[in-house]
């Protein structure tokens, strides 16, 4: 056997690589994170954190830190304007679903926080844990799965090469990482349907936003169309617009030219613009044919790329990390069989497929409001010298804009993920349901040790069995079935007070098993004469070993 330098090698310190290291750290599993750049990428891209991501961050104890860096709740407007300071063509006010419903379904809210800040919070948390090592300025140039070990070649500053041996590797190297291609893992889907430039700048736009804080402004004019996103509700903004790679290159967009374009997009020649960085990205909708080759796993944008219409890229990646990390930890710590690792792809890939479909649907629908190839045509009609033509286009937009509501918030898409079903991976969230096996439990405020907590707060870095008030038989059975597996047991009315409600759907004598990632792994609604066997089979099924049971 080759000596192992690290149990898990993680390629890339983007949000997904750092989240993977953090969850492994919660399980006490060391990892080595290698990032080719010298630090956290300061160029913000993502900003929307869905309900599920905020629930996960709450579980990790990081949600409050994110909220400290997020825009305030008053930044709730999505606007369509001719220019940033120009005429309003329509608006959608967030959230798009009633606050009452949202408060009922989750203890958290969808939030907008710049990606670089999320990454810094994750990096600080990883450092504070002290379990993972993060090496910046270190590129992984090759990975090779040898069965019981993954060999990787590192290139450090000054072109110094080094080899590392890991038990497992997670490629979280984003959409442009090269290792996935080196492993000959194909991507299925639409490789490209447009290119975008993303300019990160600082500016004081308060004279327009003070009275009308706009998180996102779509700009419909012929000179400088695109979208502007407020990254911190203060001075940090991005301006995003399409370009044609056949006729121009990113290098054509100098800082001075971008500043000029931004002034035109704002509609004010005098506003001071401080361009920080210029990025580019390819609009694609692609999913890796396989999420695993040997002991190497893909996560985040390395595994799936969506158009940003829906804001699901980073969110899906963080949930990938949440899924793969406890499985790697269980396998490495010896309490789960290797078969558990094969459930990563079968659980996460259908979610990526659904999120890709949702994002593409949004992108196509947004075409009627000027996203993509229609921008120029719509802007020209709005600027037409023919007053009737311009007015007709304004009237059409006024009708089309409200139809985009689903794009800006879908509770089902955000928290309705169901693992292990043969049908749709996303289920509708009904306010009064009791959750389904494979999904997350429903949220209810309950009392535990005198404290008000959410049902979602009961998860630990192990399994949680929750038994009904008369379900003690399940408790004894679980202690037997879960020998060697980290776990806790909670009994309703003894350990938690649900106020007479049955949020887990277990009645008086049943029980529910919550996995380390907070998904329901199994449930019984009544007593059973074979409870130890039932629970052993449930664990086998969760561990992907059920096919071994004769
Ligand atoms: C304009 C825009 C807006 C977006 N908005 C949203 C949004 O609102 N919500 C959302 O969820 N998503 C959004 N996204 C998508 C989101 O930015 C990505 O999904 C997210 O960055 C993916 O994270 P990741 O960790 O998988 O990859 P990345 O963030 O790309 O990180 C990968 C890291 O790996 C490093 N790396 C690559 N190769 C190597 C190597 N060989 N060795 C070492 N290091 C390597 C890279 O330097 C990089 O730091 C948006 C994207 C764009 C472009």
XYZ file of C-alpha atoms and ligand atoms in Angstrom:
603
model
C 0.000 0.000 0.000
C 1.256 3.478 -0.875
C 1.652 5.888 2.039
C -1.159 8.444 2.095
C -0.298 12.131 2.610
C -3.887 13.267 3.064
C -7.214 11.416 3.252
C -8.857 13.870 0.845
C -7.270 16.137 -1.722
C -9.537 19.007 -2.780
C -8.714 20.819 -6.009
C -9.866 24.445 -5.857
C -10.648 26.828 -2.983
C -13.837 28.198 -4.496
C -17.009 27.985 -2.406
C -17.431 24.283 -3.155
C -13.877 23.212 -2.331
C -13.909 25.193 0.913
C -17.353 23.903 1.889
C -16.171 20.328 1.300
C -13.122 20.893 3.526
C -15.304 22.479 6.199
C -17.773 19.580 6.386
C -14.953 17.043 6.396
C -13.450 19.038 9.269
C -16.713 18.784 11.204
C -16.303 15.025 10.945
C -12.665 15.298 12.041
C -11.352 14.296 8.601
C -8.271 16.241 7.443
C -8.015 17.387 3.848
C -5.575 19.283 1.681
C -7.113 22.098 -0.380
C -4.969 23.358 -3.268
C -5.837 26.603 -5.030
C -3.851 27.906 -7.958
C -4.509 31.558 -7.137
C -2.867 33.361 -4.245
C -6.010 33.887 -2.206
C -9.787 34.078 -2.327
C -10.911 35.392 -5.705
C -12.019 38.978 -4.922
C -14.124 39.196 -8.101
C -17.718 38.575 -6.974
C -19.874 36.435 -9.233
C -22.705 34.702 -7.382
C -24.762 36.595 -4.858
C -28.049 34.710 -4.384
C -28.049 32.221 -1.514
C -31.158 30.077 -1.655
C -33.226 28.940 1.300
C -31.496 25.557 1.303
C -28.022 27.095 1.229
C -28.945 29.389 4.115
C -30.335 26.385 6.009
C -27.068 24.537 5.415
C -25.045 27.580 6.511
C -27.227 27.813 9.618
C -26.444 24.163 10.357
C -22.738 24.979 9.984
C -23.063 27.978 12.321
C -22.168 30.400 9.513
C -25.529 31.913 8.519
C -25.204 34.915 10.848
C -21.747 35.714 9.474
C -23.177 35.662 5.953
C -26.075 37.878 6.996
C -23.568 40.399 8.410
C -22.058 40.684 4.909
C -25.329 40.425 2.968
C -27.445 43.235 1.592
C -30.268 44.318 3.879
C -33.858 43.161 3.393
C -34.775 46.512 1.840
C -32.792 45.486 -1.292
C -35.791 43.657 -2.641
C -36.417 45.173 -6.052
C -35.614 43.699 -9.441
C -36.056 46.508 -11.933
C -36.175 46.894 -15.691
C -35.100 50.373 -16.757
C -33.867 52.091 -19.891
C -30.712 53.070 -17.961
C -29.893 52.713 -14.271
C -31.101 56.268 -13.679
C -33.661 56.190 -16.482
C -37.283 55.329 -17.030
C -38.705 52.302 -15.252
C -40.216 49.651 -17.528
C -41.350 47.233 -14.843
C -40.382 45.596 -11.568
C -40.620 42.460 -9.508
C -40.551 42.842 -5.752
C -38.831 40.100 -3.777
C -39.723 37.744 -2.290
C -42.046 36.532 -5.002
C -43.913 34.238 -2.610
C -45.794 35.478 0.441
C -43.631 36.174 3.493
C -46.127 34.230 5.582
C -45.570 31.105 3.473
C -41.788 31.575 3.525
C -41.704 32.002 7.309
C -43.748 28.837 7.572
C -41.479 26.696 5.401
C -38.008 27.739 6.578
C -36.244 29.300 9.572
C -34.099 31.374 7.175
C -34.580 33.679 4.205
C -33.105 33.707 0.739
C -30.198 36.128 0.966
C -27.940 38.118 -1.309
C -24.270 38.088 -0.319
C -21.306 38.495 -2.663
C -19.551 35.220 -3.482
C -16.112 36.460 -2.411
C -17.482 37.234 1.061
C -19.088 33.800 1.300
C -15.761 32.250 0.317
C -13.870 34.315 2.906
C -16.320 33.231 5.612
C -15.830 29.592 4.608
C -12.043 30.009 4.526
C -12.016 31.618 7.988
C -14.199 28.781 9.281
C -11.847 26.169 7.808
C -8.858 27.912 9.411
C -10.645 28.190 12.739
C -11.433 24.472 12.650
C -7.757 23.729 12.088
C -8.415 20.337 10.473
C -7.766 21.092 6.780
C -4.680 22.599 5.206
C -5.335 25.221 2.523
C -2.457 25.908 0.143
C -2.861 28.921 -2.109
C -0.593 29.439 -5.110
C -0.626 25.690 -5.712
C -1.977 24.237 -8.932
C -2.815 20.575 -9.367
C -1.622 19.662 -12.826
C -2.495 15.976 -12.812
C -4.521 13.439 -10.855
C -4.280 9.719 -11.352
C -6.499 7.156 -9.655
C -4.572 4.005 -8.801
C -7.340 2.119 -7.036
C -6.302 2.464 -3.415
C -4.657 5.862 -3.846
C -4.993 9.016 -5.929
C -1.667 10.467 -7.017
C -1.583 14.189 -7.741
C 1.094 16.443 -9.164
C 1.281 19.892 -7.597
C 2.948 22.955 -9.021
C 3.857 25.549 -6.416
C 5.163 29.079 -6.802
C 8.376 29.184 -8.820
C 7.337 26.075 -10.760
C 8.341 23.776 -7.927
C 6.724 20.367 -8.445
C 5.564 18.032 -5.693
C 3.613 14.778 -5.522
C 0.799 14.070 -3.128
C -0.950 10.786 -2.411
C -4.562 10.938 -1.252
C -7.179 8.302 -0.530
C -9.810 10.353 -2.364
C -9.820 13.512 -4.465
C -12.620 16.023 -4.997
C -12.280 18.149 -8.116
C -13.942 21.449 -7.193
C -11.993 23.328 -9.827
C -14.909 25.152 -11.393
C -16.092 25.164 -14.980
C -12.718 26.075 -16.443
C -10.621 23.545 -14.513
C -8.763 21.202 -16.824
C -8.527 18.014 -14.789
C -12.030 16.812 -15.638
C -11.070 16.869 -19.311
C -7.790 15.112 -18.571
C -9.836 12.344 -16.979
C -11.907 12.224 -20.196
C -15.184 12.891 -18.383
C -17.599 14.222 -20.999
C -20.198 16.893 -20.408
C -23.734 16.544 -21.777
C -25.930 19.502 -22.631
C -25.555 22.852 -24.335
C -21.840 23.766 -24.436
C -22.418 27.431 -25.154
C -25.256 29.792 -25.866
C -23.552 33.085 -25.325
C -20.603 34.859 -23.736
C -20.775 37.492 -21.063
C -18.443 40.037 -19.535
C -18.756 40.751 -15.852
C -17.213 44.009 -14.604
C -16.755 44.470 -10.871
C -16.687 48.141 -9.881
C -17.038 50.497 -6.949
C -19.320 53.514 -7.218
C -21.584 55.631 -5.101
C -25.017 55.140 -6.656
C -26.933 56.107 -3.527
C -28.637 59.037 -5.185
C -30.618 56.460 -7.206
C -30.772 53.613 -4.726
C -31.502 55.437 -1.455
C -35.183 55.682 -2.210
C -35.445 52.540 -4.287
C -32.832 49.899 -3.382
C -32.532 47.688 -6.450
C -30.681 44.421 -6.090
C -30.716 43.789 -9.802
C -31.426 46.229 -12.625
C -31.913 45.044 -16.205
C -30.934 47.793 -18.615
C -32.673 48.051 -21.972
C -30.901 50.561 -24.198
C -28.816 50.180 -27.358
C -25.636 51.888 -26.079
C -24.923 49.920 -22.898
C -27.486 47.197 -22.163
C -27.034 44.439 -19.579
C -27.641 43.888 -15.902
C -26.314 45.581 -12.768
C -26.144 43.753 -9.454
C -25.686 45.409 -6.066
C -23.189 43.236 -4.209
C -23.257 44.808 -0.759
C -25.966 47.445 -0.798
C -23.189 50.021 -0.614
C -20.429 50.650 -3.157
C -19.788 47.205 -4.677
C -21.503 46.513 -8.010
C -21.155 44.294 -11.038
C -22.182 45.136 -14.582
C -22.858 42.145 -16.857
C -23.343 42.253 -20.607
C -23.051 39.987 -23.636
C -20.266 40.133 -26.214
C -19.555 38.330 -29.455
C -16.284 36.339 -29.283
C -16.209 36.089 -33.104
C -15.878 39.828 -33.559
C -14.277 41.051 -30.336
C -12.102 39.848 -27.501
C -12.198 40.439 -23.761
C -8.922 42.337 -24.116
C -10.850 44.952 -26.116
C -12.673 45.787 -22.892
C -10.109 47.860 -21.046
C -10.850 49.329 -17.626
C -11.345 52.769 -19.171
C -13.757 51.422 -21.786
C -15.687 49.474 -19.153
C -15.935 52.561 -16.923
C -17.273 54.488 -19.888
C -19.817 51.775 -20.675
C -20.939 51.710 -17.048
C -21.501 55.480 -17.107
C -23.653 55.020 -20.213
C -25.488 52.145 -18.560
C -26.148 54.381 -15.571
C -27.089 57.302 -17.798
C -24.801 59.781 -16.061
C -21.524 61.023 -17.587
C -20.121 62.333 -14.326
C -20.537 59.460 -11.914
C -17.189 58.215 -10.600
C -16.549 54.573 -11.517
C -13.676 52.599 -10.039
C -13.309 49.383 -12.045
C -11.793 46.646 -9.864
C -11.663 43.657 -12.194
C -13.108 42.295 -15.421
C -14.224 38.694 -15.790
C -15.775 36.692 -18.559
C -17.938 33.612 -18.612
C -19.562 31.266 -21.044
C -23.293 30.683 -20.757
C -23.722 26.940 -20.833
C -25.957 24.227 -19.514
C -23.850 21.109 -19.141
C -23.646 18.239 -16.721
C -20.815 15.751 -16.347
C -21.720 12.313 -17.665
C -20.336 10.847 -14.466
C -19.577 12.509 -11.126
C -16.978 9.911 -10.269
C -14.101 8.041 -11.746
C -12.518 5.618 -9.303
C -11.831 7.568 -6.139
C -11.987 10.972 -7.812
C -15.243 12.937 -7.504
C -16.504 16.054 -9.259
C -18.383 18.759 -7.346
C -19.738 22.232 -8.077
C -19.165 23.838 -11.465
C -16.711 21.064 -12.321
C -19.761 18.772 -12.399
C -22.422 21.137 -13.735
C -22.758 24.510 -15.399
C -26.018 26.446 -15.595
C -26.873 29.862 -16.962
C -27.097 32.291 -14.022
C -30.841 32.792 -14.563
C -31.999 31.313 -11.294
C -28.776 31.861 -9.357
C -28.300 28.162 -8.719
C -24.669 27.430 -9.653
C -22.965 28.038 -6.323
C -26.036 26.909 -4.411
C -26.055 23.537 -6.162
C -22.313 23.215 -5.566
C -22.595 23.905 -1.837
C -25.254 21.198 -1.597
C -22.908 18.845 -3.505
C -20.265 19.506 -0.842
C -22.828 18.909 1.898
C -23.626 15.542 0.294
C -20.197 14.166 -0.646
C -18.318 15.240 2.491
C -20.237 13.210 5.092
C -20.077 10.199 2.796
C -16.305 10.477 2.448
C -16.063 10.990 6.216
C -18.223 7.942 6.950
C -16.119 5.793 4.661
C -12.782 7.113 5.935
C -13.837 6.894 9.584
C -14.920 3.314 9.045
C -18.604 3.599 9.970
C -19.969 3.433 6.417
C -19.184 1.062 3.562
C -17.632 2.280 0.306
C -20.995 1.707 -1.399
C -22.185 4.934 0.256
C -19.951 6.873 -2.121
C -21.875 5.673 -5.151
C -25.012 7.384 -3.822
C -23.367 10.799 -4.314
C -23.958 10.806 -8.057
C -27.350 9.116 -7.912
C -28.550 11.756 -5.433
C -26.907 14.900 -6.743
C -26.954 14.504 -10.514
C -30.771 14.515 -10.820
C -30.832 17.735 -8.788
C -28.293 19.314 -11.151
C -30.410 18.187 -14.118
C -33.497 19.753 -12.615
C -31.654 22.977 -11.753
C -30.204 23.146 -15.269
C -33.674 22.766 -16.754
C -35.038 25.464 -14.432
C -32.197 27.870 -15.289
C -32.506 27.322 -19.048
C -36.271 27.748 -18.854
C -35.745 31.066 -17.051
C -33.175 32.190 -19.621
C -35.495 31.417 -22.531
C -38.400 33.122 -20.822
C -36.288 36.160 -20.028
C -35.750 36.630 -23.758
C -39.163 38.289 -23.904
C -37.808 40.888 -21.490
C -34.541 41.562 -23.255
C -32.047 38.953 -22.085
C -29.684 37.529 -24.693
C -30.196 37.946 -28.431
C -33.422 39.953 -28.031
C -31.767 42.821 -26.120
C -30.824 44.857 -29.166
C -34.204 44.466 -30.864
C -36.214 45.369 -27.757
C -33.962 48.338 -26.937
C -34.304 49.600 -30.538
C -38.086 49.454 -30.330
C -38.026 51.354 -27.028
C -35.827 54.028 -28.625
C -37.861 54.150 -31.836
C -38.660 57.616 -33.161
C -42.129 56.298 -33.845
C -44.011 57.044 -30.627
C -46.631 54.355 -31.235
C -43.961 51.671 -31.759
C -42.121 52.687 -28.584
C -45.346 52.809 -26.580
C -46.435 49.385 -27.846
C -43.109 47.893 -26.765
C -43.420 49.479 -23.315
C -46.907 48.018 -22.984
C -45.677 44.570 -24.061
C -42.846 44.685 -21.509
C -45.198 45.808 -18.758
C -47.115 42.585 -19.323
C -44.107 40.320 -19.850
C -42.067 41.396 -16.806
C -44.449 40.041 -14.118
C -44.329 36.675 -15.921
C -40.670 36.353 -14.819
C -41.592 35.997 -11.133
C -40.739 32.297 -10.800
C -37.215 32.991 -11.983
C -36.589 35.057 -8.847
C -37.673 32.543 -6.268
C -39.091 29.057 -6.278
C -39.406 27.421 -2.889
C -39.876 23.999 -4.463
C -36.694 24.335 -6.503
C -34.752 25.650 -3.503
C -35.738 23.216 -0.750
C -37.776 20.494 -2.425
C -34.872 18.157 -3.267
C -35.760 14.518 -2.768
C -32.971 11.956 -2.817
C -33.429 8.369 -3.828
C -36.624 8.601 -5.852
C -37.008 7.218 -9.321
C -39.270 10.107 -10.292
C -38.796 13.885 -10.063
C -35.964 14.960 -7.739
C -37.873 18.102 -6.776
C -41.161 17.821 -4.900
C -43.657 20.582 -4.177
C -43.380 21.951 -0.640
C -46.810 21.795 0.935
C -47.069 23.861 4.102
C -48.742 21.163 6.162
C -46.910 18.106 4.908
C -44.719 16.031 7.216
C -41.835 15.796 4.826
C -40.946 12.862 2.618
C -38.181 10.317 2.889
C -35.266 11.678 0.863
C -36.223 15.301 1.458
C -35.374 17.566 4.341
C -37.758 17.546 7.328
C -40.388 20.255 7.371
C -39.470 23.280 9.440
C -41.376 23.911 12.665
C -40.345 25.905 15.687
C -40.020 23.520 18.631
C -38.463 23.632 22.105
C -35.336 21.762 23.089
C -33.722 22.172 26.513
C -35.753 25.334 27.029
C -34.584 26.866 23.742
C -36.666 27.633 20.677
C -35.098 25.801 17.752
C -36.148 24.674 14.306
C -36.774 21.031 13.531
C -33.912 21.532 11.053
C -31.537 22.403 13.907
C -31.571 18.852 15.285
C -29.035 17.522 12.767
C -25.546 16.493 13.957
C -22.440 15.146 12.192
C -23.946 11.698 12.516
C -27.406 10.154 12.413
C -30.340 11.378 14.490
C -33.161 9.035 15.422
C -36.290 10.853 16.546
C -38.871 8.601 18.162
C -42.489 9.348 18.992
C -43.434 9.651 22.700
C -44.309 5.930 22.791
C -41.619 4.874 20.352
C -39.011 3.726 22.880
C -38.755 0.345 21.163
C -37.169 2.143 18.223
C -34.603 3.728 20.543
C -33.310 0.405 21.829
C -33.344 -1.046 18.334
C -31.386 1.886 16.955
C -28.704 1.636 19.645
C -28.185 -1.930 18.446
C -28.410 -1.296 14.706
C -26.193 1.800 14.790
C -23.315 0.351 16.802
C -20.132 2.142 15.744
C -22.029 4.828 13.820
C -22.029 8.344 15.324
C -25.575 9.126 16.351
C -27.953 10.695 18.810
C -31.441 9.759 19.872
C -34.244 12.196 20.627
C -37.655 11.273 21.958
C -40.608 13.569 21.427
C -42.035 14.990 24.672
C -38.899 13.839 26.530
C -36.136 15.655 24.611
C -38.082 17.923 22.300
C -41.423 19.632 22.687
C -43.251 19.997 19.399
C -46.258 21.668 20.991
C -48.544 18.752 20.203
C -47.704 18.789 16.492
C -46.266 15.826 14.600
C -43.770 17.529 12.262
C -41.950 14.276 11.476
C -45.034 12.225 10.613
C -44.234 9.515 13.178
C -47.397 9.617 15.296
C -47.075 8.219 18.845
C -45.080 5.073 18.200
C -43.066 5.671 15.043
C -39.576 7.009 14.401
C -37.633 8.930 11.789
C -33.948 8.778 10.893
C -32.206 12.000 9.864
C -28.929 11.712 7.973
C -25.860 13.858 8.737
C -26.822 16.153 5.832
C -30.252 16.752 7.339
C -32.221 14.650 4.844
C -34.760 12.105 6.037
C -33.240 8.670 5.510
C -36.104 6.500 6.755
C -39.377 6.685 8.631
C -41.781 4.306 10.357
C -45.192 5.542 11.353
C -45.896 2.778 13.869
C -44.302 0.096 16.017
C -42.699 -2.883 14.349
C -42.060 -6.401 15.570
C -38.758 -6.375 13.683
C -37.396 -2.965 14.592
C -33.685 -3.886 14.721
C -33.890 -5.526 11.303
C -35.936 -2.611 9.941
C -33.319 -0.110 11.075
C -30.386 -2.216 9.902
C -32.034 -2.438 6.485
C -32.734 1.295 6.526
C -29.064 2.033 7.205
C -28.015 -0.410 4.493
C -30.315 1.358 2.058
C -28.938 4.772 3.003
C -25.422 3.361 2.646
C -26.229 2.113 -0.845
C -25.700 -1.447 0.349
C -29.349 -2.581 0.173
C -28.759 -4.540 -2.997
C -26.443 -6.762 -0.942
C -29.298 -7.869 1.325
C -30.679 -11.182 0.171
C -22.039 36.589 -13.314
C -22.317 35.359 -12.520
C -23.340 35.381 -11.585
C -23.618 34.252 -10.833
N -24.614 34.306 -9.911
C -24.864 33.230 -9.145
C -25.810 33.293 -8.072
O -26.419 34.325 -7.820
N -26.008 32.173 -7.314
C -25.307 31.023 -7.555
O -25.536 30.034 -6.841
N -24.385 30.944 -8.544
C -24.139 32.013 -9.331
N -23.157 31.960 -10.261
C -22.369 30.732 -10.413
C -21.259 30.633 -9.361
O -20.380 31.719 -9.462
C -20.522 29.320 -9.564
O -21.476 28.287 -9.627
C -19.541 29.048 -8.410
O -18.440 29.906 -8.463
C -19.030 27.609 -8.490
O -18.171 27.375 -7.409
P -17.015 26.284 -7.527
O -16.333 26.290 -6.202
O -17.567 25.036 -8.070
O -16.044 26.841 -8.662
P -15.204 28.188 -8.716
O -15.855 29.258 -7.937
O -14.946 28.439 -10.146
O -13.864 27.825 -7.965
C -12.941 26.911 -8.521
C -11.564 27.233 -7.984
O -10.656 26.219 -8.419
C -9.424 26.827 -8.782
N -8.728 25.912 -9.697
C -9.080 25.573 -10.965
N -8.232 24.650 -11.456
C -7.325 24.408 -10.478
C -6.206 23.533 -10.390
N -5.876 22.716 -11.396
N -5.472 23.532 -9.252
C -5.809 24.345 -8.208
N -6.864 25.201 -8.249
C -7.628 25.208 -9.358
C -9.851 28.134 -9.412
O -8.796 29.064 -9.386
C -11.027 28.544 -8.523
O -10.611 29.354 -7.440
C -22.860 33.077 -11.033
C -21.826 33.053 -11.967
C -21.552 34.183 -12.703
C -20.430 34.139 -13.693
